[in-house]
CSV table of C-alpha atoms and ligand atoms in Angstrom, one decimal:
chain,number,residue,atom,x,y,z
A,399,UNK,CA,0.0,0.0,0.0
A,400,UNK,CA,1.4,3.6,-0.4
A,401,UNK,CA,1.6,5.9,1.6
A,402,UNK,CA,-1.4,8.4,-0.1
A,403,UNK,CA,-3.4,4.9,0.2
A,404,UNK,CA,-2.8,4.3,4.3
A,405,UNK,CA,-3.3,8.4,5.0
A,406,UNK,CA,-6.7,7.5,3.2
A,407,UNK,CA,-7.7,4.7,5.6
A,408,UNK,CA,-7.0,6.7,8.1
A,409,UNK,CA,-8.8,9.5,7.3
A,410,UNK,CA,-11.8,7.8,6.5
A,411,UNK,CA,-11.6,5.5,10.0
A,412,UNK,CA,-11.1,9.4,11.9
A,413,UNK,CA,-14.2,10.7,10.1
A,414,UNK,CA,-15.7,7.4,10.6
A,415,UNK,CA,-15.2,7.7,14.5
A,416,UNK,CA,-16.3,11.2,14.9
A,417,UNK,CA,-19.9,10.8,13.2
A,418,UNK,CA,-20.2,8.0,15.3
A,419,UNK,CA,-19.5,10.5,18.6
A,420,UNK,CA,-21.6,13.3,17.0
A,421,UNK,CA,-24.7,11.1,16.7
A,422,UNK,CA,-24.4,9.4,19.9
A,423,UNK,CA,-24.2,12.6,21.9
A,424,UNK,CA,-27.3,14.0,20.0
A,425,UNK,CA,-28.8,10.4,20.8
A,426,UNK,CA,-28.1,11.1,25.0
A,427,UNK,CA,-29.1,14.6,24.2
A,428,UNK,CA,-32.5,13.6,22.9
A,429,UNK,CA,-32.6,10.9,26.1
A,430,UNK,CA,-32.3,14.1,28.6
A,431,UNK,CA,-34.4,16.1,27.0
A,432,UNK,CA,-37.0,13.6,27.1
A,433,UNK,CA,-36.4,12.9,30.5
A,434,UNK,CA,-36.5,16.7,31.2
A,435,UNK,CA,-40.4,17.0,29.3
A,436,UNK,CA,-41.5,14.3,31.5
A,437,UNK,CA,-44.8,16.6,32.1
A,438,UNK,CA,-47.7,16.0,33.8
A,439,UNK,CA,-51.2,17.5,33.0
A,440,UNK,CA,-54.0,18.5,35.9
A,441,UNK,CA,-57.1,18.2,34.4
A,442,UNK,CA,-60.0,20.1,36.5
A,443,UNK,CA,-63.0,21.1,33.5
A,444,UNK,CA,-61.6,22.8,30.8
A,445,UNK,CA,-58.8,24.0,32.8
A,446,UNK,CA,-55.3,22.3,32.5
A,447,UNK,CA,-52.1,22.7,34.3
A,448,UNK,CA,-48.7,21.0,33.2
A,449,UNK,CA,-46.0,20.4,34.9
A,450,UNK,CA,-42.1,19.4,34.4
A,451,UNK,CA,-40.2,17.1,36.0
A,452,UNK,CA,-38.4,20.0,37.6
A,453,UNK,CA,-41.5,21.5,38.8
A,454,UNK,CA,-42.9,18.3,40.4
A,455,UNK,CA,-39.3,17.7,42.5
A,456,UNK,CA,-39.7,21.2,44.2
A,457,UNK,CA,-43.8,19.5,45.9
A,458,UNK,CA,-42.1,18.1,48.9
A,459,UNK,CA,-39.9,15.6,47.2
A,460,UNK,CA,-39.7,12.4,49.8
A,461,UNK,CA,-38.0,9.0,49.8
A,462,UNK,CA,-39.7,5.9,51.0
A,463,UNK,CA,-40.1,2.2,50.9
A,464,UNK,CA,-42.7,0.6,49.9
A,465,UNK,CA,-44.1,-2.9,48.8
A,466,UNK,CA,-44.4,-4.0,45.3
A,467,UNK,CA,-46.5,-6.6,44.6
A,468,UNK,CA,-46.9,-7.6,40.9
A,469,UNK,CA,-49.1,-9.9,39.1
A,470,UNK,CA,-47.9,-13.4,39.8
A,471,UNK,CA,-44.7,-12.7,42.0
A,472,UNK,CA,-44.1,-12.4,45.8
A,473,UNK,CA,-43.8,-8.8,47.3
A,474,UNK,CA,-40.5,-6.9,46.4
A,475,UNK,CA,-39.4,-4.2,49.0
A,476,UNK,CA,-38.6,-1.0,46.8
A,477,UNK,CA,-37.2,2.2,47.3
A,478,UNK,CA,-39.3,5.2,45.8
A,479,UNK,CA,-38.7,8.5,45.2
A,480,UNK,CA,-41.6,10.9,45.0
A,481,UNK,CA,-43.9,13.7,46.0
A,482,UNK,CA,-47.7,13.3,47.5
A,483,UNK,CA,-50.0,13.4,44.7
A,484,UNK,CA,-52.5,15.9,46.9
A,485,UNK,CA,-49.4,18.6,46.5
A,486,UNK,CA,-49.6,18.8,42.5
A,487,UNK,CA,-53.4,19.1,43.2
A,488,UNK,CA,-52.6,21.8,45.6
A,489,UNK,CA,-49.8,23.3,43.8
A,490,UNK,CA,-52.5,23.9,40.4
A,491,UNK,CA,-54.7,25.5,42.7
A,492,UNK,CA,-57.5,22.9,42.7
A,493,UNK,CA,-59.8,23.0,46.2
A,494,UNK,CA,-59.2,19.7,46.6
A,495,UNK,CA,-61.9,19.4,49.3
A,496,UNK,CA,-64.6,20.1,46.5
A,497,UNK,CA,-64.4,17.2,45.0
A,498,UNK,CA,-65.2,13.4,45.3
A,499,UNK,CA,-62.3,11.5,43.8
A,500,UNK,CA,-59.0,11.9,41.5
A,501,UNK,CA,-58.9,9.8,38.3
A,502,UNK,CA,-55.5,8.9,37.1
A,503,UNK,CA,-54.8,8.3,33.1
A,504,UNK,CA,-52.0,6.6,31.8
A,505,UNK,CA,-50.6,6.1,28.4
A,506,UNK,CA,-51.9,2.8,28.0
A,507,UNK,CA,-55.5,3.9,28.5
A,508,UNK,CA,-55.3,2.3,32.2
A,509,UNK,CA,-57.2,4.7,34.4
A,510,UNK,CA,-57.8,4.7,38.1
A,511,UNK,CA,-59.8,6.8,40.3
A,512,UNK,CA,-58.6,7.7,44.2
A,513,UNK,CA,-61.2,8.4,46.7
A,514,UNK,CA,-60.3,11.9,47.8
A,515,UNK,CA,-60.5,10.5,52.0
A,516,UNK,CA,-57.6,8.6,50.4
A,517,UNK,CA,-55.6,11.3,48.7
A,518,UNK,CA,-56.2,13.6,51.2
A,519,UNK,CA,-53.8,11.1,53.7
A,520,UNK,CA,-50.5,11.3,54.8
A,521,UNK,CA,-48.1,9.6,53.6
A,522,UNK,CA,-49.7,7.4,51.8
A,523,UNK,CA,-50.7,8.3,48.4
A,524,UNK,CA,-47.5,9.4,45.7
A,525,UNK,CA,-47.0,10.4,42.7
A,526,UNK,CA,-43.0,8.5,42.2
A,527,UNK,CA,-40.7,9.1,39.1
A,528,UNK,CA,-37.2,7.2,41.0
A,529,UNK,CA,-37.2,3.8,42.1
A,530,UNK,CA,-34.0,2.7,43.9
A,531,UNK,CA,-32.0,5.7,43.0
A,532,UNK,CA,-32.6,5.3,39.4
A,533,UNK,CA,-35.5,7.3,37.1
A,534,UNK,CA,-38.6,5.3,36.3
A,535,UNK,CA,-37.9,4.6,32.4
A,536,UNK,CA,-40.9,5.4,30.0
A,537,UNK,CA,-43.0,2.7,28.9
A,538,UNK,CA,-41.3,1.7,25.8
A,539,UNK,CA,-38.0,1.1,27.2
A,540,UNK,CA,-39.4,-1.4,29.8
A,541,UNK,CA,-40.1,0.9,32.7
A,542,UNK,CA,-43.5,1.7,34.5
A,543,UNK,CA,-42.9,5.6,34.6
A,544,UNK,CA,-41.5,8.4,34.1
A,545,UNK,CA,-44.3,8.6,36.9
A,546,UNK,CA,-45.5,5.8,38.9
A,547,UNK,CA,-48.4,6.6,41.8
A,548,UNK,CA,-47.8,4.6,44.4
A,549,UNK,CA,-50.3,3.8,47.3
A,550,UNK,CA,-48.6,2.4,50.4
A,551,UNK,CA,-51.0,1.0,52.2
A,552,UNK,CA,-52.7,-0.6,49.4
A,553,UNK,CA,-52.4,-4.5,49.9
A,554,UNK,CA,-52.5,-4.7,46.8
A,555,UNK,CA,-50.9,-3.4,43.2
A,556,UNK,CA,-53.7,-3.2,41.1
A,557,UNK,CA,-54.1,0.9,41.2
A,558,UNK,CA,-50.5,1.5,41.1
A,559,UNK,CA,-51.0,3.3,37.8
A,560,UNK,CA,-47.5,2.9,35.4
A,561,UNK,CA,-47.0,5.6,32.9
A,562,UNK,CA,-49.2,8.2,34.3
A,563,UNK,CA,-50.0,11.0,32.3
A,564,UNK,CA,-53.0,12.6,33.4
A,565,UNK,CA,-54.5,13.6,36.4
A,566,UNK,CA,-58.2,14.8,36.4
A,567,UNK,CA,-60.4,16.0,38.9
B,644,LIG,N1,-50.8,1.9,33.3
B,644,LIG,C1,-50.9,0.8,33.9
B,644,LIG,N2,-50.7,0.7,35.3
B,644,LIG,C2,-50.9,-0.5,35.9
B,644,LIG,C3,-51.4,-1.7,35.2
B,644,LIG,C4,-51.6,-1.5,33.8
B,644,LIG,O1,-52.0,-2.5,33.1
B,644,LIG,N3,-51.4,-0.3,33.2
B,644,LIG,N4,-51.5,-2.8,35.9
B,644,LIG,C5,-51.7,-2.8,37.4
B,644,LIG,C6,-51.6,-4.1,38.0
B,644,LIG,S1,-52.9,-5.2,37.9
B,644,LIG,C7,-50.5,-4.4,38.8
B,644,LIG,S2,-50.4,-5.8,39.7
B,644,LIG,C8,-49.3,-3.5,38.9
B,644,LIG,C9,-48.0,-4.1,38.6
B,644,LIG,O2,-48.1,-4.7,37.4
B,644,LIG,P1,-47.0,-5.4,36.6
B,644,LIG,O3,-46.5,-6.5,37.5
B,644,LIG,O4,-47.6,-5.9,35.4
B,644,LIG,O5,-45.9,-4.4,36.4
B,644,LIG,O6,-49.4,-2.3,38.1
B,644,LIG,C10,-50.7,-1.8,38.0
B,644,LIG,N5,-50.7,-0.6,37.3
B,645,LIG,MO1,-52.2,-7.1,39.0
């Protein structure tokens, strides 16, 4: 090979390389940015208030433990990071005590609806986007977030809505 031919190689493998690098950093760039429009719509009427991810830490962000008990396995201790679901209710200016329950859509048309004796608790009902130390993945990627509620004292799973989207009162 001469020496024009091996300067070629090379060339080509350095450009090679870098469009690899450029397209994986837009690729974690689109990840973050997805992770950072993790919003959240309150639905009260006509009226609609959405919040970030950012917005949502900043309602009395708390970690707990909690029991996870999915369809056809024994209970798994978890760690959860989240805030109570009746302080985004509160935090869009909703009078909470006005209504009779809080139903919870998620992406795959799953729905549950809260009794508002129950939301109005403490420390029991959450909305969670971390489960041990880690950010709920979306749906498609195999996760059950970015937002999970949890209910703590449920013995059951059933109304743990995954991939919640929507919250309407
Ligand atoms: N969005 C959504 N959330 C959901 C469900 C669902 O089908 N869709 N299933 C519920 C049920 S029945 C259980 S037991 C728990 C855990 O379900 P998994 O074990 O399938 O993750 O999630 C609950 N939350
Ligand atoms: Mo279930």
């Amino acid at each position: 090979m001469s020496k024009k031919t091996v300067a070629i190689i090379i060339a080509a493998l350095i450009v090679t390389v870098g469009i690899f690098a450029y397209l994986n950093s837009r690729h974690i760039a689109g990840k973050k940015e997805i992770f950072e429009n993790a919003e959240i719509v309150v639905k009260e009427k006509e009226r609609e208030v959405t919040f970030s991810l950012g917005e949502i830490k900043n309602l009395g962000q708390k970690e707990f433990r909690a029991d996870l008990k999915a369809s056809g396995k024994s209970p798994e201790q978890h760690n959860y990071t989240g805030v109570p679901l009746k302080n985004i209710i509160e935090k869009a200016n909703i009078n909470i005590k006005d209504k009779d329950q809080v139903v919870v859509r998620s992406v795959d048309g799953f729905a549950v609806a809260l009794g508002i004796n129950e939301v109005l608790e403490d420390d029991n009902i959450y909305l969670a986007y971390m489960i041990d130390g880690q950010y709920m993945d979306s749906r498609d990627k195999g996760g059950s977030g970015p937002y999970q509620v949890i209910i703590r004292q449920d013995q059951f799973s059933q109304r743990w809505a995954k991939y919640v989207m929507e919250i309407e009162l």
